[in-house]
Amino acid sequence: KLNTINTCWRKIKNMEKKYFSVKETAEQLGLSENTIRMWCSLKKIPFMKVGRTVRFTQEQIDSIATPVKTVTY
């Protein structure tokens, strides 16, 4: 199992996209790490699991930060 996790990490490091941790994502969005973790557990935001860690792409972070348009009647 550890070998599989190490293989996943090597693949991520070799990819062009940058993957952000919960801490980095929280800092970018101005939220707490606990909020990000809670939203992940409730599946309110897009994320990836790599082994036991949660990672985010910049596109996923941008989709969280983009406000949804509201329609007023």
PDB file of C-alpha atoms in Angstrom:
ATOM      1  CA  LYS A   1       0.000   0.000   0.000  1.00  0.00           C
ATOM      2  CA  LEU A   2       2.827   2.402   0.829  1.00  0.00           C
ATOM      3  CA  ASN A   3       4.376   1.718  -2.582  1.00  0.00           C
ATOM      4  CA  THR A   4       1.088   2.693  -4.259  1.00  0.00           C
ATOM      5  CA  ILE A   5       0.963   5.971  -2.332  1.00  0.00           C
ATOM      6  CA  ASN A   6       4.579   6.744  -3.241  1.00  0.00           C
ATOM      7  CA  THR A   7       3.810   6.028  -6.893  1.00  0.00           C
ATOM      8  CA  CYS A   8       0.845   8.417  -6.767  1.00  0.00           C
ATOM      9  CA  TRP A   9       2.996  11.151  -5.229  1.00  0.00           C
ATOM     10  CA  ARG A  10       5.656  10.713  -7.915  1.00  0.00           C
ATOM     11  CA  LYS A  11       3.009  11.023 -10.622  1.00  0.00           C
ATOM     12  CA  ILE A  12       1.632  14.191  -9.068  1.00  0.00           C
ATOM     13  CA  LYS A  13       5.069  15.753  -8.711  1.00  0.00           C
ATOM     14  CA  ASN A  14       5.846  14.998 -12.359  1.00  0.00           C
ATOM     15  CA  MET A  15       2.618  16.485 -13.689  1.00  0.00           C
ATOM     16  CA  GLU A  16       2.547  20.064 -14.912  1.00  0.00           C
ATOM     17  CA  LYS A  17      -0.423  21.061 -12.752  1.00  0.00           C
ATOM     18  CA  LYS A  18       0.243  22.241  -9.244  1.00  0.00           C
ATOM     19  CA  TYR A  19      -1.741  20.567  -6.515  1.00  0.00           C
ATOM     20  CA  PHE A  20      -2.490  22.458  -3.321  1.00  0.00           C
ATOM     21  CA  SER A  21      -2.902  21.150   0.216  1.00  0.00           C
ATOM     22  CA  VAL A  22      -5.808  21.975   2.512  1.00  0.00           C
ATOM     23  CA  LYS A  23      -3.623  24.577   4.238  1.00  0.00           C
ATOM     24  CA  GLU A  24      -2.589  26.260   0.981  1.00  0.00           C
ATOM     25  CA  THR A  25      -6.176  26.235  -0.280  1.00  0.00           C
ATOM     26  CA  ALA A  26      -7.485  27.732   2.955  1.00  0.00           C
ATOM     27  CA  GLU A  27      -4.876  30.499   2.750  1.00  0.00           C
ATOM     28  CA  GLN A  28      -5.796  31.309  -0.861  1.00  0.00           C
ATOM     29  CA  LEU A  29      -9.502  31.501  -0.029  1.00  0.00           C
ATOM     30  CA  GLY A  30      -9.136  33.253   3.320  1.00  0.00           C
ATOM     31  CA  LEU A  31     -10.902  30.398   5.121  1.00  0.00           C
ATOM     32  CA  SER A  32      -9.882  28.097   7.953  1.00  0.00           C
ATOM     33  CA  GLU A  33      -8.456  24.648   7.301  1.00  0.00           C
ATOM     34  CA  ASN A  34     -11.354  23.194   9.297  1.00  0.00           C
ATOM     35  CA  THR A  35     -13.864  24.839   6.955  1.00  0.00           C
ATOM     36  CA  ILE A  36     -12.137  23.347   3.910  1.00  0.00           C
ATOM     37  CA  ARG A  37     -12.046  19.900   5.549  1.00  0.00           C
ATOM     38  CA  MET A  38     -15.719  20.145   6.544  1.00  0.00           C
ATOM     39  CA  TRP A  39     -16.763  21.167   3.044  1.00  0.00           C
ATOM     40  CA  CYS A  40     -14.802  18.200   1.638  1.00  0.00           C
ATOM     41  CA  SER A  41     -16.483  15.768   4.023  1.00  0.00           C
ATOM     42  CA  LEU A  42     -19.885  17.195   3.048  1.00  0.00           C
ATOM     43  CA  LYS A  43     -18.843  17.072  -0.637  1.00  0.00           C
ATOM     44  CA  LYS A  44     -19.655  20.765  -1.054  1.00  0.00           C
ATOM     45  CA  ILE A  45     -16.445  21.501  -2.979  1.00  0.00           C
ATOM     46  CA  PRO A  46     -14.438  19.626  -5.636  1.00  0.00           C
ATOM     47  CA  PHE A  47     -11.265  17.892  -4.426  1.00  0.00           C
ATOM     48  CA  MET A  48      -8.987  14.918  -5.094  1.00  0.00           C
ATOM     49  CA  LYS A  49      -7.799  12.254  -2.697  1.00  0.00           C
ATOM     50  CA  VAL A  50      -4.189  11.144  -3.002  1.00  0.00           C
ATOM     51  CA  GLY A  51      -3.687   8.345  -0.534  1.00  0.00           C
ATOM     52  CA  ARG A  52      -5.093   9.800   2.672  1.00  0.00           C
ATOM     53  CA  THR A  53      -4.483  13.435   1.735  1.00  0.00           C
ATOM     54  CA  VAL A  54      -6.823  15.893   0.061  1.00  0.00           C
ATOM     55  CA  ARG A  55      -5.482  17.979  -2.822  1.00  0.00           C
ATOM     56  CA  PHE A  56      -6.893  20.753  -4.987  1.00  0.00           C
ATOM     57  CA  THR A  57      -6.005  22.060  -8.442  1.00  0.00           C
ATOM     58  CA  GLN A  58      -6.013  25.788  -9.117  1.00  0.00           C
ATOM     59  CA  GLU A  59      -9.135  25.275 -11.245  1.00  0.00           C
ATOM     60  CA  GLN A  60     -10.922  23.666  -8.302  1.00  0.00           C
ATOM     61  CA  ILE A  61      -9.888  26.515  -6.006  1.00  0.00           C
ATOM     62  CA  ASP A  62     -11.079  29.060  -8.564  1.00  0.00           C
ATOM     63  CA  SER A  63     -14.452  27.311  -8.797  1.00  0.00           C
ATOM     64  CA  ILE A  64     -14.816  27.561  -5.007  1.00  0.00           C
ATOM     65  CA  ALA A  65     -13.886  31.255  -5.038  1.00  0.00           C
ATOM     66  CA  THR A  66     -16.173  32.195  -7.957  1.00  0.00           C
ATOM     67  CA  PRO A  67     -19.451  33.476  -6.564  1.00  0.00           C
ATOM     68  CA  VAL A  68     -22.655  32.038  -7.949  1.00  0.00           C
ATOM     69  CA  LYS A  69     -24.875  34.565  -9.671  1.00  0.00           C
ATOM     70  CA  THR A  70     -28.177  35.098  -7.929  1.00  0.00           C
ATOM     71  CA  VAL A  71     -31.359  36.139  -9.597  1.00  0.00           C
ATOM     72  CA  THR A  72     -33.631  38.566  -7.801  1.00  0.00           C
ATOM     73  CA  TYR A  73     -37.279  38.893  -8.661  1.00  0.00           C
TER      74      TYR A  73
END
